[in-house]
Tab-separated table of C-alpha atoms in Angstrom:
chain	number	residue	atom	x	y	z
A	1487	UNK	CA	-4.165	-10.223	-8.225
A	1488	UNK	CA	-6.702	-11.474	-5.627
A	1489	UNK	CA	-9.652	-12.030	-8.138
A	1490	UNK	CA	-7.258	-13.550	-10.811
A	1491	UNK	CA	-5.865	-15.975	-8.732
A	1492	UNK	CA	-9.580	-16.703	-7.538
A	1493	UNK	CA	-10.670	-16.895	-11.452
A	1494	UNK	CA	-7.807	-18.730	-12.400
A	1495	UNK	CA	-8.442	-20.995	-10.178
A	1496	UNK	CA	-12.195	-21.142	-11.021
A	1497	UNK	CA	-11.733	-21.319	-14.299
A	1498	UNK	CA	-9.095	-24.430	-14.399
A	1499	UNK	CA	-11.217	-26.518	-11.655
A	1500	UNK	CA	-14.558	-26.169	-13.133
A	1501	UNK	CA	-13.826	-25.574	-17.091
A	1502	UNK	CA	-11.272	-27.001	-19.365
A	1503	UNK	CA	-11.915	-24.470	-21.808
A	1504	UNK	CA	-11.730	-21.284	-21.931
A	1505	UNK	CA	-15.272	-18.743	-21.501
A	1506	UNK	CA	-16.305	-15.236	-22.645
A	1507	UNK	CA	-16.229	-13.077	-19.591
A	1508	UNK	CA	-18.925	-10.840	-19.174
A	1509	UNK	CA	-18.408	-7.837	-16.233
A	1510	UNK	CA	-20.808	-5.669	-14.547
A	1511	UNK	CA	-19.116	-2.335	-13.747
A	1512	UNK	CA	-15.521	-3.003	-15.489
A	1513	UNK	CA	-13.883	0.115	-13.109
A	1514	UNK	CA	-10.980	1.369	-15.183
A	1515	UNK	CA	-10.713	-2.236	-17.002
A	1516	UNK	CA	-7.895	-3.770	-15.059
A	1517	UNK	CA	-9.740	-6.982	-14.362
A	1518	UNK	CA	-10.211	-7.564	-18.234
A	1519	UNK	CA	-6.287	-6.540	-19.216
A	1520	UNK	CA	-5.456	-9.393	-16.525
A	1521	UNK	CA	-7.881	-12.051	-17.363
A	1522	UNK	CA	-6.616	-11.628	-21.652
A	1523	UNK	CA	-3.062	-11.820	-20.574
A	1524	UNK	CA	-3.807	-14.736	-19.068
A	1525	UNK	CA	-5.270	-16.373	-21.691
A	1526	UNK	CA	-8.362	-16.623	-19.677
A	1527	UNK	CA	-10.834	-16.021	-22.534
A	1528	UNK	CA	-11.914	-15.425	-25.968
A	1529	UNK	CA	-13.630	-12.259	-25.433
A	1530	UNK	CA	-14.303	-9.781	-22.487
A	1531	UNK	CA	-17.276	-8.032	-22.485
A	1532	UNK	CA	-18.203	-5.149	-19.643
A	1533	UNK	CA	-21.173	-3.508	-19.299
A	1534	UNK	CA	-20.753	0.077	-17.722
A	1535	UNK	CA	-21.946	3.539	-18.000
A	1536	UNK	CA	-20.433	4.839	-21.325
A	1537	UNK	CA	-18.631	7.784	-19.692
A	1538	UNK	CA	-16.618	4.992	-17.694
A	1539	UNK	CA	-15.784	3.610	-21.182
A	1540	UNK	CA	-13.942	6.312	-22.254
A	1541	UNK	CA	-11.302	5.492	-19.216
A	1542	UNK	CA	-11.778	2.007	-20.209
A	1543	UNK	CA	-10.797	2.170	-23.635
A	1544	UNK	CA	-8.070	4.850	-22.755
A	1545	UNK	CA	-6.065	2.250	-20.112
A	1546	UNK	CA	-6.895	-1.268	-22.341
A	1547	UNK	CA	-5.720	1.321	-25.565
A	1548	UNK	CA	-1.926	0.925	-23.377
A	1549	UNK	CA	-1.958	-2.879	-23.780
A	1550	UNK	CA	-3.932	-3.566	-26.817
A	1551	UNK	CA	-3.964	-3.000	-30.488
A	1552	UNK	CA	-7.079	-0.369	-31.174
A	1553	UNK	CA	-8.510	-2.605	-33.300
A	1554	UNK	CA	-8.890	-5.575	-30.011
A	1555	UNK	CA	-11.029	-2.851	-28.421
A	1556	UNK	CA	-14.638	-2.230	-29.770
A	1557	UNK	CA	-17.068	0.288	-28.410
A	1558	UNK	CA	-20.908	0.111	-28.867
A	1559	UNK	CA	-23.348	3.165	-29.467
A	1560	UNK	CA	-26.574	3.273	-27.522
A	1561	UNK	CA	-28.344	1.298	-30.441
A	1562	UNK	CA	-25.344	-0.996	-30.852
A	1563	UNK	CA	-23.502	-0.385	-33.809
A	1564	UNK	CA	-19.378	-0.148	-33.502
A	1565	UNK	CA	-18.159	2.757	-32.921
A	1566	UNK	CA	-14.372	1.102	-32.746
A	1567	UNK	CA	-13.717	-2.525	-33.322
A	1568	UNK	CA	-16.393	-5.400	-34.655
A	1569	UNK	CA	-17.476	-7.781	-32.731
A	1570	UNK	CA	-14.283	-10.040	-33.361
A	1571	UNK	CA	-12.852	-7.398	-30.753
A	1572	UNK	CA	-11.407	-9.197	-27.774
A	1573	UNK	CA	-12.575	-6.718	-25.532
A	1574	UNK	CA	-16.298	-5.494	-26.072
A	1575	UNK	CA	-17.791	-2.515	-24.497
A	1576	UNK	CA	-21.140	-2.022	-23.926
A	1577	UNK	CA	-23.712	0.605	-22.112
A	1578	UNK	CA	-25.696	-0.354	-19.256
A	1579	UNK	CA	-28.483	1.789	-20.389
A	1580	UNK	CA	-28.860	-0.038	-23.633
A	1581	UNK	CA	-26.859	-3.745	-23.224
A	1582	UNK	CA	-29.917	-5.753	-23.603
A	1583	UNK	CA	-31.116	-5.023	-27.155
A	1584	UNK	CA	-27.575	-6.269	-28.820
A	1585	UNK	CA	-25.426	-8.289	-26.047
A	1586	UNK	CA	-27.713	-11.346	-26.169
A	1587	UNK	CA	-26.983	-12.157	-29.459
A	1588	UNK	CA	-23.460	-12.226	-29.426
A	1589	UNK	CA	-22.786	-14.057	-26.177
A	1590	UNK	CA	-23.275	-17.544	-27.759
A	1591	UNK	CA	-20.069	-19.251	-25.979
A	1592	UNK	CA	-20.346	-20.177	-22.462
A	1593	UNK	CA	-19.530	-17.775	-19.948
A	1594	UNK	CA	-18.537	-16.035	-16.865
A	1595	UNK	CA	-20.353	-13.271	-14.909
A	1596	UNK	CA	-18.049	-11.270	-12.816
A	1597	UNK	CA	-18.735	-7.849	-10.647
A	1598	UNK	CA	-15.945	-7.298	-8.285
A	1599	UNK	CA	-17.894	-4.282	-6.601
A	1600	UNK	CA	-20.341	-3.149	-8.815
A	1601	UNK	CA	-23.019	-5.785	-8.646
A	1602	UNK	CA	-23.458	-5.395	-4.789
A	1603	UNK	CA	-23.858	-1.554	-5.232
A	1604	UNK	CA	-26.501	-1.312	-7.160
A	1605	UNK	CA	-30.538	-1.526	-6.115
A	1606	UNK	CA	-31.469	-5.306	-5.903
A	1607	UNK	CA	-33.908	-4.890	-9.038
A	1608	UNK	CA	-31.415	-4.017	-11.455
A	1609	UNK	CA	-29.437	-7.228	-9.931
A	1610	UNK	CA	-32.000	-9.798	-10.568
A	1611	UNK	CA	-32.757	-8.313	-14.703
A	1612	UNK	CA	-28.712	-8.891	-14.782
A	1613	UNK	CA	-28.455	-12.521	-13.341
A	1614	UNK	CA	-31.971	-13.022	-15.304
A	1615	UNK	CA	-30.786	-11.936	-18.829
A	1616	UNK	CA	-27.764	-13.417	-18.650
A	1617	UNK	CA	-28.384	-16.730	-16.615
A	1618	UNK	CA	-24.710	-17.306	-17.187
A	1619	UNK	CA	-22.589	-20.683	-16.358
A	1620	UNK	CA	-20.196	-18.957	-13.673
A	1621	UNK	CA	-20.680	-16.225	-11.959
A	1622	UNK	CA	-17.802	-14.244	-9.811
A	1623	UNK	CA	-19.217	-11.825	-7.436
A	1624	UNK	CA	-17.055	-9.867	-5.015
A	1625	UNK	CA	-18.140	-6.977	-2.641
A	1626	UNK	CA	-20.142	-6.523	0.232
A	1627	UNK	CA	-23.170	-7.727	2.311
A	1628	UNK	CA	-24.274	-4.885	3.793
A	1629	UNK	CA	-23.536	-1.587	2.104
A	1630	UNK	CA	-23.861	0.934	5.298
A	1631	UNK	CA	-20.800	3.107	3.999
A	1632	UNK	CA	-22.935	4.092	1.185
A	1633	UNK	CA	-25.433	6.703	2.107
A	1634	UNK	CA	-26.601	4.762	5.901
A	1635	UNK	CA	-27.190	1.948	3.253
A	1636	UNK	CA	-29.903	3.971	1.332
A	1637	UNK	CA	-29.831	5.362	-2.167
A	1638	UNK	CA	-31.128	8.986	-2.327
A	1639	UNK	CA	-34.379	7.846	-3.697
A	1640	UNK	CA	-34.478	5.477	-0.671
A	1641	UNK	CA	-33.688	2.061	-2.256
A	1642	UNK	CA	-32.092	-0.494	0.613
A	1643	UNK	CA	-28.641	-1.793	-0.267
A	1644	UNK	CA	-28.765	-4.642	1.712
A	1645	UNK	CA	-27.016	-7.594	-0.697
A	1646	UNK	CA	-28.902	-10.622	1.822
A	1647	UNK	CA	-31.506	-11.018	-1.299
A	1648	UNK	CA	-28.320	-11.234	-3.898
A	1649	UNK	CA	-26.824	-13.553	-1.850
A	1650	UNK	CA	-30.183	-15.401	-1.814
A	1651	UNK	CA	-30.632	-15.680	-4.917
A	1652	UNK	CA	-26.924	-16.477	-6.065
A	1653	UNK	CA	-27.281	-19.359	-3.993
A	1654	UNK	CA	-30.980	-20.297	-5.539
A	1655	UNK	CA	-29.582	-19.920	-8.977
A	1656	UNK	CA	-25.687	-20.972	-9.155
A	1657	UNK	CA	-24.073	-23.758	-7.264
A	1658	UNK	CA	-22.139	-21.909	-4.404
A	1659	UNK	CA	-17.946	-22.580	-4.620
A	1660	UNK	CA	-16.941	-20.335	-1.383
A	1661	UNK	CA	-18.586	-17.698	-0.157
A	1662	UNK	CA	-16.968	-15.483	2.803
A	1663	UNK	CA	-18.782	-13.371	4.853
């Protein structure tokens, strides 16, 4: 309820309409049931790893009609719902080729965890390609708790460059370290 207050709140002070949300690592898809009850948006996309969007579809398939829920193939093509879906999943290995073509309302990055755990290169081609108009990022500075702050092929989790760059790219709202 944290992050949709925070959104809410975002969301009515900055925009009086509504945005396409697009998420970076959409967890068991929570986040998106909460922000379309809310009448928050038109559409919600996530971009995950496709095995996660099997337990994404499963939980959002409790609290909306099949047909709300569409699920892209590697090359982009429905595999369940069209792109009139209001929730639209799509795989991190392959988002790029289709996703920038059907983003064409304004919207609103979020990551509530995912986005600081990944290396910093992959963060920079997601802020890049999308260059959205809001961005929500929640998680943490310094990622010590996950491997000493190291992947296992070595790659520093340190988030000071994210933050760097948020603030080089986005006008800041709060930040809390």
């Amino acid at each position: 309820l944290y992050h949709l207050a925070r959104i809410h709140e975002i969301c009515h002070n900055f925009r009086n309409s509504s945005l396409n949300f697009i998420e970076i690592g959409g967890g068991f898809g929570n986040l998106a049931r909460i922000i379309l009850q809310y009448d928050l948006c038109d559409q919600y996309y996530i971009v995950d790893h496709p095995a996660m969007h099997a337990v994404q579809y499963f939980f959002l398939g409790e609290f909306l009609p099949e047909s709300e829920i569409a699920v892209t193939s590697e090359n982009g093509k429905y595999i369940t719902g069209n792109r009139d879906s209001k929730i639209q999943l799509y795989s991190s290995f392959s988002f790029a080729d289709s996703l920038k073509t059907k983003t064409q309302k304004p919207f609103m990055l979020v990551s509530t965890m995912a986005l600081t755990e990944i290396p910093t290169e992959h963060q920079n081609a997601y802020l890049d390609f999308f260059s959205p108009e809001l961005v929500y990022i929640f998680g943490q500075l310094q990622n010590v708790a996950l491997g000493g702050g190291k992947s296992a092929a070595g790659a520093c989790f340190s988030n000071e460059a994210l933050i760097l760059s948020l603030g080089e790219k986005f006008h800041t709202i709060d930040y809390k370290f």
